[in-house]
């Protein structure tokens, strides 16, 4: 098989197709008239040619020299690939659909035909919620985005998605200027921020008067596969967790800084909410874990520690206010042993690092930070975090070099939601590139996108509506129940999982290699679900590659 990025390649990036059958030559041909424009020789990936994560024998067909925009196919001895593009801005519609997916996840409002087209539907989940353990529904917690294929709304998942989206906006705002045809379009605010505000307004409702924050609001068990407005089971607000409070403080502080340029009142509300949440953390230094109450079955998003959430909160409040007390907490937490580079819902240390590394007072030159505004301690910590970040990025470059599919994933990285790891590593690499301008990070980041869009062992593009063979049956209630054959575009599948644990698991033979442990069927929630925090790192990466240079 010929594995390609099914959308295509940017003119000035490396361009490689992966072949799983030997061929003496390969040719690039115009897709319309089949005229040959380039010829090359496939190169075995290694002496044994075998890729560990997929078990495939692979050959690399490098056509980077071809930089002319156009529509092409690749021809080998026995095969012709589907057509793909070489061109500038070929990921623009991908980027915009990935963002628009959040509009389709809106809860608590009807999706109108003028914005949602044939995917319009009624208003959902507006009933008052009951605090678990109480008997009356008194809490107004409507709004926000459905988390995933299910209709729960979870604070830590929300904060993670918002973080990817808002940091992307902050780092390259010029890539978020297109109107997305959402209800707020045309109000003078970029639509990414309009969409994120829909989530933030809900998040603010999740805070209690003492500054603490509910871990989640959802029904008691997941709904059947019905449209959201048909899911009328009672809603519950679940207990407070310190992860929820920490993430809330961090993401509200981040948002306060970004929305300050658009809406002072909103920014001030976010600032006050962040400070209040932080005060709760100060007053409650102990870990407040979260476990689902007996019998409840919606998403748990458990965690074993809140140190990384507190670290991120300290970083963002320091950045927002410049106050010493936050810096002192940051220094103390920095000395503790948890990842300072991960960007996931249970491991948020990387967001704290990102906040500091992108602080305008720091300028990184090779491996040191220079600043006239920062203390020596601040400079030293920033320089150490910068080195850790680049070390992590270097690891990913090595993983990609050792992968036949040129993806920064080892065999053990194919867990539930592996595509989040693929895209989060893309973020790490992009940030490393922005800090150092070392092109090898940029190339490696682009290779992560190629994997997502079809240059992988299953040959699927893992984004609905994009590519020639994209997933069509994600585990998502709205997509299943809407009666429309075509999936809503712009949703990222969780992707291969070496240990599937859902009704589709029997479809996958026990000896299936990790990168192939996937099935495009509705039942496969551990392989083919969608979530807001798997789409968000893909927005970051697609937006970065939407334009030629940052
Ligand atoms: O993304 C989560 C994954 O890392 C966990 O292994 C899995 C099992 O706990 O849960 C995933 O999160 C799901 C959440 O609990 C409910 N909404 C859908 C999420 C994606 O499958
Ligand atoms: Zn809803």
Coordinates of C-alpha atoms and ligand atoms in Angstrom, one line a residue:
X1 CA 0.0 0.0 0.0
X2 CA 1.1 3.6 -0.5
X3 CA 0.6 5.6 2.6
X4 CA 0.4 9.4 2.3
X5 CA -1.0 12.5 4.0
X6 CA -4.3 12.3 2.1
X7 CA -4.7 16.0 2.1
X8 CA -1.2 16.6 0.9
X9 CA 2.1 18.4 1.6
X10 CA 3.3 21.9 1.9
X11 CA 5.6 23.0 -1.0
X12 CA 8.6 23.7 1.2
X13 CA 8.3 20.9 3.8
X14 CA 9.8 17.4 3.5
X15 CA 7.5 15.1 1.4
X16 CA 7.6 11.4 1.9
X17 CA 5.2 8.6 1.1
X18 CA 5.5 5.3 2.9
X19 CA 5.4 2.1 0.8
X20 CA 4.7 -1.3 2.3
X21 CA 5.6 -3.2 -0.9
X22 CA 9.0 -3.0 -2.6
X23 CA 9.2 -1.2 -5.9
X24 CA 12.3 -0.3 -8.0
X25 CA 11.0 3.2 -8.7
X26 CA 8.2 5.5 -7.8
X27 CA 6.8 8.3 -9.9
X28 CA 4.8 11.4 -9.2
X29 CA 2.1 11.9 -11.8
X30 CA -0.4 14.6 -12.3
X31 CA -3.7 13.3 -11.1
X32 CA -5.6 14.5 -14.2
X33 CA -3.5 13.5 -17.2
X34 CA -1.1 11.0 -15.5
X35 CA 1.9 12.8 -17.0
X36 CA 5.1 11.9 -15.0
X37 CA 6.7 14.9 -13.2
X38 CA 9.1 13.2 -10.8
X39 CA 10.9 9.9 -10.4
X40 CA 12.7 8.5 -7.5
X41 CA 13.9 5.3 -5.9
X42 CA 12.3 4.1 -2.7
X43 CA 14.7 3.6 0.2
X44 CA 14.3 0.8 2.7
X45 CA 13.6 2.3 6.1
X46 CA 16.3 0.3 7.7
X47 CA 18.3 -2.8 6.9
X48 CA 15.5 -5.1 8.0
X49 CA 13.0 -2.5 6.7
X50 CA 10.6 -3.5 9.5
X51 CA 8.7 -1.0 11.5
X52 CA 8.2 -2.1 15.1
X53 CA 4.9 -0.5 16.0
X54 CA 3.1 -1.8 12.9
X55 CA 5.0 -4.9 12.0
X56 CA 5.1 -3.5 8.4
X57 CA 8.1 -3.6 6.0
X58 CA 8.4 -0.1 4.8
X59 CA 10.2 1.9 2.1
X60 CA 10.4 5.6 2.0
X61 CA 9.6 7.5 -1.2
X62 CA 11.0 11.0 -0.8
X63 CA 9.8 13.6 -3.3
X64 CA 10.7 16.7 -1.3
X65 CA 12.4 18.1 -4.4
X66 CA 9.0 18.6 -6.1
X67 CA 7.8 21.9 -4.9
X68 CA 5.3 22.9 -7.6
X69 CA 1.7 23.2 -6.4
X70 CA -0.7 20.8 -8.0
X71 CA -2.7 17.7 -7.7
X72 CA -0.7 14.5 -7.9
X73 CA -0.7 10.7 -7.4
X74 CA 2.1 8.4 -6.7
X75 CA 2.7 5.4 -9.0
X76 CA 4.8 2.3 -8.1
X77 CA 5.3 -1.0 -9.9
X78 CA 1.9 -2.3 -8.8
X79 CA -0.2 0.6 -7.5
X80 CA -1.4 4.2 -7.9
X81 CA -2.2 6.2 -4.8
X82 CA -5.2 8.4 -4.4
X83 CA -4.7 12.0 -5.5
X84 CA -3.3 14.6 -3.0
X85 CA -2.2 18.2 -3.2
X86 CA 1.0 20.1 -3.0
X87 CA 0.2 23.6 -2.1
X88 CA 0.2 26.5 0.4
X89 CA -2.7 26.7 2.9
X90 CA -3.9 23.2 2.1
X91 CA -4.7 22.6 5.8
X92 CA -7.0 25.7 6.1
X93 CA -10.3 23.9 5.8
X94 CA -9.0 21.1 8.1
X95 CA -8.1 23.7 10.7
X96 CA -11.5 25.5 10.4
X97 CA -13.5 22.2 10.6
X98 CA -11.5 21.1 13.6
X99 CA -12.4 24.4 15.3
X100 CA -16.0 24.2 14.1
X101 CA -16.4 20.8 15.8
X102 CA -16.7 22.7 19.1
X103 CA -19.7 24.5 17.8
X104 CA -21.3 21.1 17.0
X105 CA -20.5 20.1 20.6
X106 CA -22.4 23.0 22.1
X107 CA -24.8 22.0 24.9
X108 CA -27.7 24.0 26.2
X109 CA -28.7 25.7 22.9
X110 CA -30.2 24.6 19.6
X111 CA -27.9 24.3 16.7
X112 CA -29.7 26.3 14.0
X113 CA -29.7 25.4 10.3
X114 CA -28.0 28.6 9.3
X115 CA -24.9 27.6 11.3
X116 CA -25.2 23.8 11.5
X117 CA -26.8 23.1 8.1
X118 CA -28.2 19.5 7.9
X119 CA -26.6 18.8 11.3
X120 CA -28.9 21.2 13.2
X121 CA -30.7 19.9 16.2
X122 CA -32.7 21.0 19.3
X123 CA -31.7 22.4 22.6
X124 CA -30.3 20.0 25.2
X125 CA -29.4 19.6 28.9
X126 CA -31.0 22.7 30.2
X127 CA -32.6 21.3 33.3
X128 CA -31.3 22.3 36.7
X129 CA -28.8 19.9 38.2
X130 CA -28.9 18.2 41.6
X131 CA -25.8 18.2 43.8
X132 CA -25.0 14.5 44.4
X133 CA -26.3 13.5 47.8
X134 CA -29.0 16.2 47.8
X135 CA -32.6 15.8 46.7
X136 CA -33.5 19.0 44.9
X137 CA -32.3 20.2 41.6
X138 CA -31.2 23.8 42.2
X139 CA -28.0 24.3 40.2
X140 CA -28.1 26.1 36.8
X141 CA -25.1 24.6 35.0
X142 CA -26.2 24.7 31.4
X143 CA -23.9 25.5 28.5
X144 CA -20.4 24.5 27.4
X145 CA -19.4 21.7 25.1
X146 CA -20.3 18.0 25.4
X147 CA -17.0 16.3 26.2
X148 CA -16.9 13.6 23.6
X149 CA -19.1 10.9 22.2
X150 CA -21.0 11.2 25.5
X151 CA -22.9 14.2 26.8
X152 CA -21.0 14.8 30.0
X153 CA -19.3 18.1 30.8
X154 CA -16.1 17.7 32.8
X155 CA -14.0 20.5 34.2
X156 CA -10.5 19.1 33.8
X157 CA -11.2 17.9 30.2
X158 CA -12.6 21.3 29.4
X159 CA -9.6 23.2 30.8
X160 CA -7.2 21.0 28.8
X161 CA -9.0 21.6 25.5
X162 CA -9.2 25.4 26.3
X163 CA -5.5 25.4 27.1
X164 CA -4.5 23.9 23.7
X165 CA -6.8 26.3 21.9
X166 CA -5.9 29.5 23.8
X167 CA -2.1 28.9 23.7
X168 CA -2.4 28.3 20.0
X169 CA -4.3 31.6 19.6
X170 CA -1.7 33.4 21.7
X171 CA 1.2 32.0 19.8
X172 CA -0.1 32.6 16.2
X173 CA -3.3 34.7 16.4
X174 CA -3.1 35.5 12.6
X175 CA -4.1 31.9 11.9
X176 CA -7.4 32.3 13.6
X177 CA -9.0 35.1 11.5
X178 CA -11.5 33.2 9.3
X179 CA -15.2 33.4 10.1
X180 CA -16.6 30.0 11.0
X181 CA -20.3 30.7 10.6
X182 CA -21.1 30.4 14.3
X183 CA -23.8 32.5 16.0
X184 CA -21.2 35.2 17.1
X185 CA -19.4 35.5 13.8
X186 CA -18.9 39.0 12.7
X187 CA -18.9 40.5 16.2
X188 CA -15.3 41.7 15.8
X189 CA -13.9 38.9 18.0
X190 CA -12.0 36.0 16.3
X191 CA -14.3 33.0 16.1
X192 CA -11.9 30.8 18.0
X193 CA -12.3 33.1 21.0
X194 CA -16.1 33.3 20.5
X195 CA -16.2 29.5 20.6
X196 CA -14.0 29.2 23.6
X197 CA -16.1 31.8 25.4
X198 CA -19.1 29.6 25.1
X199 CA -17.1 27.0 27.1
X200 CA -15.7 29.6 29.5
X201 CA -19.1 31.0 30.4
X202 CA -20.2 27.5 31.4
X203 CA -17.0 26.9 33.3
X204 CA -17.6 30.0 35.4
X205 CA -20.9 28.5 36.4
X206 CA -19.1 25.5 37.8
X207 CA -17.4 27.6 40.5
X208 CA -18.9 27.6 44.0
X209 CA -19.0 30.7 46.2
X210 CA -16.0 29.5 48.2
X211 CA -13.9 29.4 45.1
X212 CA -14.0 25.6 44.6
X213 CA -15.1 24.0 41.4
X214 CA -17.3 21.0 40.6
X215 CA -15.4 18.2 38.9
X216 CA -18.2 17.5 36.4
X217 CA -21.9 17.8 35.5
X218 CA -23.6 14.9 33.8
X219 CA -26.4 12.4 34.0
X220 CA -25.9 9.4 36.4
X221 CA -25.0 7.1 33.5
X222 CA -24.2 7.6 29.9
X223 CA -27.3 8.2 27.6
X224 CA -28.3 5.7 25.0
X225 CA -27.3 6.5 21.4
X226 CA -29.8 9.3 21.0
X227 CA -29.7 12.9 20.0
X228 CA -28.7 15.2 22.9
X229 CA -32.1 16.8 23.2
X230 CA -33.6 13.3 23.7
X231 CA -31.3 12.7 26.7
X232 CA -33.6 14.0 29.4
X233 CA -32.3 12.0 32.4
X234 CA -31.6 14.1 35.5
X235 CA -28.4 16.0 35.7
X236 CA -26.0 15.9 38.6
X237 CA -23.3 18.2 39.8
X238 CA -20.5 16.0 41.2
X239 CA -18.1 16.8 44.0
X240 CA -15.3 19.3 44.0
X241 CA -11.8 18.0 43.2
X242 CA -8.5 19.9 43.6
X243 CA -7.6 19.1 40.0
X244 CA -10.8 20.9 38.9
X245 CA -10.0 23.9 41.1
X246 CA -6.3 24.1 39.9
X247 CA -7.2 23.7 36.2
X248 CA -10.0 26.2 36.6
X249 CA -7.7 28.8 38.2
X250 CA -5.1 28.3 35.5
X251 CA -7.3 28.4 32.5
X252 CA -9.4 31.4 33.8
X253 CA -6.1 33.3 34.3
X254 CA -4.9 32.4 30.8
X255 CA -8.2 33.4 29.3
X256 CA -8.3 36.6 31.4
X257 CA -5.1 37.7 29.8
X258 CA -6.2 36.8 26.2
X259 CA -9.7 38.3 26.4
X260 CA -8.4 41.5 27.9
X261 CA -7.9 42.9 24.4
X262 CA -11.5 42.2 23.5
X263 CA -13.7 42.6 26.5
X264 CA -12.5 44.1 29.8
X265 CA -15.5 43.1 31.8
X266 CA -15.2 39.5 30.8
X267 CA -11.5 39.5 31.5
X268 CA -12.1 41.0 34.9
X269 CA -14.7 38.3 35.7
X270 CA -12.2 35.6 34.7
X271 CA -9.4 37.3 36.8
X272 CA -11.6 37.4 39.9
X273 CA -12.7 33.7 39.4
X274 CA -9.1 32.6 38.9
X275 CA -7.9 34.4 42.1
X276 CA -10.8 33.0 44.1
X277 CA -10.1 29.5 42.9
X278 CA -6.4 30.0 43.8
X279 CA -7.4 31.2 47.3
X280 CA -9.3 28.0 47.7
X281 CA -6.2 26.0 46.8
X282 CA -4.2 28.0 49.3
X283 CA -6.7 27.3 52.1
X284 CA -6.9 23.6 51.2
X285 CA -3.4 22.4 50.6
X286 CA -4.4 18.7 50.7
X287 CA -5.2 16.7 47.6
X288 CA -9.0 16.4 47.0
X289 CA -9.3 13.3 44.7
X290 CA -12.3 12.5 42.5
X291 CA -13.9 9.1 42.3
X292 CA -17.3 8.4 40.7
X293 CA -19.9 7.7 43.4
X294 CA -21.1 4.1 43.5
X295 CA -23.3 3.3 40.6
X296 CA -22.5 6.4 38.5
X297 CA -20.9 5.6 35.2
X298 CA -20.0 8.8 33.3
X299 CA -16.4 9.9 32.7
X300 CA -14.3 9.9 35.8
X301 CA -11.1 11.8 34.9
X302 CA -9.5 10.6 38.0
X303 CA -5.9 11.6 39.0
X304 CA -3.4 10.6 41.6
X305 CA -2.0 14.0 42.3
X306 CA -2.9 17.7 42.0
X307 CA 0.7 19.0 42.1
X308 CA 0.8 19.6 38.3
X309 CA -2.5 21.4 38.3
X310 CA -1.3 23.6 41.1
X311 CA 1.9 24.2 39.2
X312 CA 0.0 25.3 36.1
X313 CA -2.3 27.6 38.2
X314 CA 0.7 29.2 40.0
X315 CA 2.4 29.8 36.6
X316 CA -0.7 31.4 35.0
X317 CA -1.5 33.6 38.1
X318 CA 2.1 34.7 38.2
X319 CA 1.9 35.6 34.5
X320 CA -1.4 37.4 34.9
X321 CA -0.6 39.4 38.1
X322 CA 3.2 39.4 38.3
X323 CA 2.8 38.9 42.1
X324 CA 5.5 37.3 44.1
X325 CA 3.3 34.9 46.1
X326 CA 2.5 33.0 42.9
X327 CA 6.1 32.8 41.9
X328 CA 7.0 31.4 45.3
X329 CA 4.4 28.6 44.9
X330 CA 5.7 28.0 41.4
X331 CA 9.3 27.6 42.6
X332 CA 8.2 25.2 45.3
X333 CA 6.2 23.1 43.0
X334 CA 8.9 23.2 40.3
X335 CA 11.2 21.3 42.7
X336 CA 8.7 18.5 43.0
X337 CA 8.8 15.3 40.9
X338 CA 6.2 15.4 38.1
X339 CA 6.4 15.9 34.4
X340 CA 6.9 19.6 33.4
X341 CA 6.3 18.9 29.8
X342 CA 3.1 16.8 29.5
X343 CA 0.0 18.5 28.1
X344 CA -2.8 16.1 29.0
X345 CA -5.9 16.2 31.2
X346 CA -4.2 14.4 34.1
X347 CA -0.8 15.8 33.6
X348 CA -0.8 19.5 33.1
X349 CA 2.8 20.4 34.1
X350 CA 3.6 21.2 30.5
X351 CA 1.0 24.0 30.4
X352 CA 2.8 25.7 33.4
X353 CA 6.1 25.4 31.6
X354 CA 4.5 26.7 28.4
X355 CA 3.2 29.7 30.3
X356 CA 6.6 30.6 31.5
X357 CA 8.5 29.9 28.3
X358 CA 6.2 32.1 26.3
X359 CA 6.3 34.9 28.8
X360 CA 7.2 38.0 26.8
X361 CA 10.0 38.9 29.3
X362 CA 12.0 35.9 28.2
X363 CA 14.0 35.6 25.0
X364 CA 15.5 32.2 24.4
X365 CA 18.7 32.0 22.5
X366 CA 20.1 28.5 22.0
X367 CA 20.0 27.3 25.5
X368 CA 19.9 30.3 27.7
X369 CA 17.2 32.9 28.5
X370 CA 18.0 36.6 28.6
X371 CA 15.9 39.1 30.3
X372 CA 16.3 42.5 31.9
X373 CA 13.0 42.2 33.8
X374 CA 13.5 38.8 35.5
X375 CA 15.4 37.9 38.7
X376 CA 18.3 35.5 38.4
X377 CA 16.2 32.8 40.0
X378 CA 13.5 33.3 37.4
X379 CA 16.0 33.2 34.6
X380 CA 17.6 30.0 36.0
X381 CA 14.3 28.2 36.3
X382 CA 13.2 29.3 32.9
X383 CA 16.5 28.2 31.3
X384 CA 16.2 24.8 33.0
X385 CA 12.6 24.3 31.8
X386 CA 13.6 25.4 28.3
X387 CA 16.3 22.6 28.4
X388 CA 13.7 20.0 29.6
X389 CA 11.4 21.1 26.8
X390 CA 14.0 20.7 24.2
X391 CA 15.2 17.4 25.6
X392 CA 11.6 16.1 25.3
X393 CA 11.4 17.4 21.8
X394 CA 14.8 15.7 21.0
X395 CA 13.3 12.4 22.3
X396 CA 10.4 12.8 19.9
X397 CA 12.8 13.4 17.0
X398 CA 14.6 10.2 17.9
X399 CA 11.3 8.2 18.2
X400 CA 10.3 9.5 14.7
X401 CA 13.7 8.5 13.3
X402 CA 13.2 5.0 14.7
X403 CA 9.7 4.8 13.3
X404 CA 9.1 3.5 9.8
X405 CA 6.1 5.8 9.6
X406 CA 8.3 8.7 10.8
X407 CA 5.9 9.3 13.7
X408 CA 7.1 10.2 17.2
X409 CA 5.4 7.2 18.8
X410 CA 6.9 4.0 20.2
X411 CA 5.1 0.7 20.4
X412 CA 4.0 1.4 24.0
X413 CA 2.5 4.8 23.2
X414 CA -0.6 3.3 21.5
X415 CA -3.0 3.7 24.4
X416 CA -6.6 4.9 24.6
X417 CA -6.6 8.2 22.8
X418 CA -3.2 7.7 21.2
X419 CA -4.0 10.4 18.6
X420 CA -3.9 12.9 21.5
X421 CA -0.3 11.8 22.2
X422 CA 0.5 12.2 18.5
X423 CA -0.8 15.7 18.4
X424 CA 0.5 16.8 21.8
X425 CA 3.9 15.7 20.7
X426 CA 3.3 17.9 17.7
X427 CA 2.7 20.8 20.0
X428 CA 5.9 20.2 22.0
X429 CA 7.9 20.1 18.7
X430 CA 6.3 23.3 17.4
X431 CA 7.0 25.1 20.6
X432 CA 10.6 23.8 20.5
X433 CA 10.8 25.1 17.0
X434 CA 9.4 28.5 17.9
X435 CA 11.9 28.8 20.7
X436 CA 15.0 27.6 18.8
X437 CA 14.1 27.9 15.1
X438 CA 15.8 24.5 14.6
X439 CA 14.0 23.2 11.5
X440 CA 14.3 19.5 12.6
X441 CA 11.6 20.2 15.2
X442 CA 9.3 21.7 12.5
X443 CA 9.8 18.7 10.2
X444 CA 9.0 16.3 13.0
X445 CA 5.9 18.2 14.0
X446 CA 4.7 18.1 10.4
X447 CA 5.3 14.4 10.3
X448 CA 2.8 14.1 13.2
X449 CA 0.2 15.7 11.1
X450 CA 1.0 13.4 8.2
X451 CA 0.4 10.4 10.5
X452 CA -3.0 11.8 11.6
X453 CA -4.1 12.4 8.0
X454 CA -3.4 8.9 6.7
X455 CA 0.4 8.2 6.6
X456 CA 0.0 5.5 9.2
X457 CA -0.4 1.7 9.2
X458 CA -4.2 1.6 9.0
X459 CA -4.3 4.0 6.1
X460 CA -7.2 6.0 7.7
X461 CA -7.3 9.7 8.0
X462 CA -8.4 10.0 11.6
X463 CA -10.3 13.3 11.0
X464 CA -13.9 13.0 9.7
X465 CA -14.4 14.7 6.3
X466 CA -10.7 15.1 5.5
X467 CA -8.7 12.9 3.3
X468 CA -9.7 10.2 0.8
X469 CA -10.3 7.4 3.4
X470 CA -11.4 9.1 6.6
X471 CA -13.1 7.4 9.6
X472 CA -16.9 7.4 9.1
X473 CA -18.2 5.7 12.2
X474 CA -16.8 7.4 15.3
X475 CA -18.2 6.6 18.7
X476 CA -20.2 9.8 19.0
X477 CA -23.9 9.9 19.8
X478 CA -24.8 12.9 17.7
X479 CA -23.1 11.5 14.6
X480 CA -24.7 8.1 15.1
X481 CA -28.2 9.3 15.9
X482 CA -28.7 12.2 13.4
X483 CA -29.7 9.8 10.6
X484 CA -27.2 11.3 8.2
X485 CA -24.8 9.0 6.5
X486 CA -21.9 11.5 6.4
X487 CA -20.2 12.2 9.7
X488 CA -20.0 15.8 10.9
X489 CA -16.6 17.0 9.6
X490 CA -13.7 18.0 11.8
X491 CA -13.7 15.3 14.5
X492 CA -10.5 13.5 15.5
X493 CA -10.7 9.8 16.4
X494 CA -8.9 8.5 19.5
X495 CA -7.0 6.1 17.3
X496 CA -5.2 2.9 17.8
X497 CA -5.2 1.4 21.3
X498 CA -3.1 -1.7 21.9
X499 CA -5.5 -2.7 24.7
X500 CA -9.0 -2.2 23.3
X501 CA -11.7 -2.7 26.0
X502 CA -15.0 -2.1 24.3
X503 CA -17.6 -4.2 22.4
X504 CA -15.5 -4.0 19.2
X505 CA -12.4 -5.5 20.8
X506 CA -13.1 -9.0 19.5
X507 CA -12.8 -7.7 16.0
X508 CA -9.1 -7.2 16.7
X509 CA -6.9 -10.4 16.8
X510 CA -4.7 -10.7 19.9
X511 CA -1.4 -10.4 18.0
X512 CA -2.4 -7.2 16.2
X513 CA 0.5 -4.7 16.2
X514 CA -0.2 -1.6 18.3
X515 CA -0.4 0.9 15.4
X516 CA -3.0 -1.4 13.7
X517 CA -5.2 -2.0 16.7
X518 CA -8.1 0.1 15.5
X519 CA -11.6 -0.4 14.1
X520 CA -13.8 2.3 12.5
X521 CA -17.0 1.1 14.2
X522 CA -19.5 3.0 16.5
X523 CA -19.2 0.6 19.3
X524 CA -15.4 1.1 19.7
X525 CA -15.3 3.7 22.4
X526 CA -11.7 2.8 23.4
X527 CA -10.6 3.1 19.7
X528 CA -12.8 5.5 17.8
X529 CA -14.4 8.0 20.2
X530 CA -13.9 11.8 19.8
X531 CA -13.2 14.3 22.6
X532 CA -12.7 18.0 22.9
X533 CA -9.1 17.5 24.1
X534 CA -8.1 15.3 21.2
X535 CA -9.4 17.8 18.7
X536 CA -7.7 20.7 20.4
X537 CA -4.0 19.7 19.9
X538 CA -4.9 19.0 16.3
X539 CA -6.2 22.5 16.0
X540 CA -2.9 23.7 17.4
X541 CA -0.8 21.7 14.8
X542 CA -3.1 22.3 11.8
X543 CA -3.2 26.0 12.5
X544 CA 0.6 26.2 12.8
X545 CA 1.0 24.6 9.4
X546 CA -1.8 26.6 7.8
X547 CA 0.6 29.3 6.9
X548 CA 4.2 29.1 5.7
X549 CA 6.1 30.7 8.5
X550 CA 5.3 31.8 12.1
Ligands
LIG1 O1 -9.5 10.0 27.5 C1 -9.8 9.1 28.5 C2 -8.7 8.0 28.5 O2 -7.4 8.5 28.7 C3 -9.0 7.0 29.6 O3 -8.2 5.9 29.5 C4 -10.5 6.5 29.5 C5 -10.9 5.5 30.5 O4 -10.9 6.1 31.8 O5 -11.4 7.6 29.5 C6 -11.2 8.6 28.5 O6 -12.0 9.6 28.7 C7 -13.4 9.4 28.3 C8 -14.2 10.0 29.4 O7 -14.1 9.2 30.6 C9 -15.7 10.2 29.1 N1 -15.8 10.9 27.8 C10 -15.1 10.3 26.7 C11 -13.7 10.2 27.0 C12 -12.9 9.6 25.8 O8 -13.1 8.2 25.6
LIG2 ZN1 -26.3 18.9 25.8

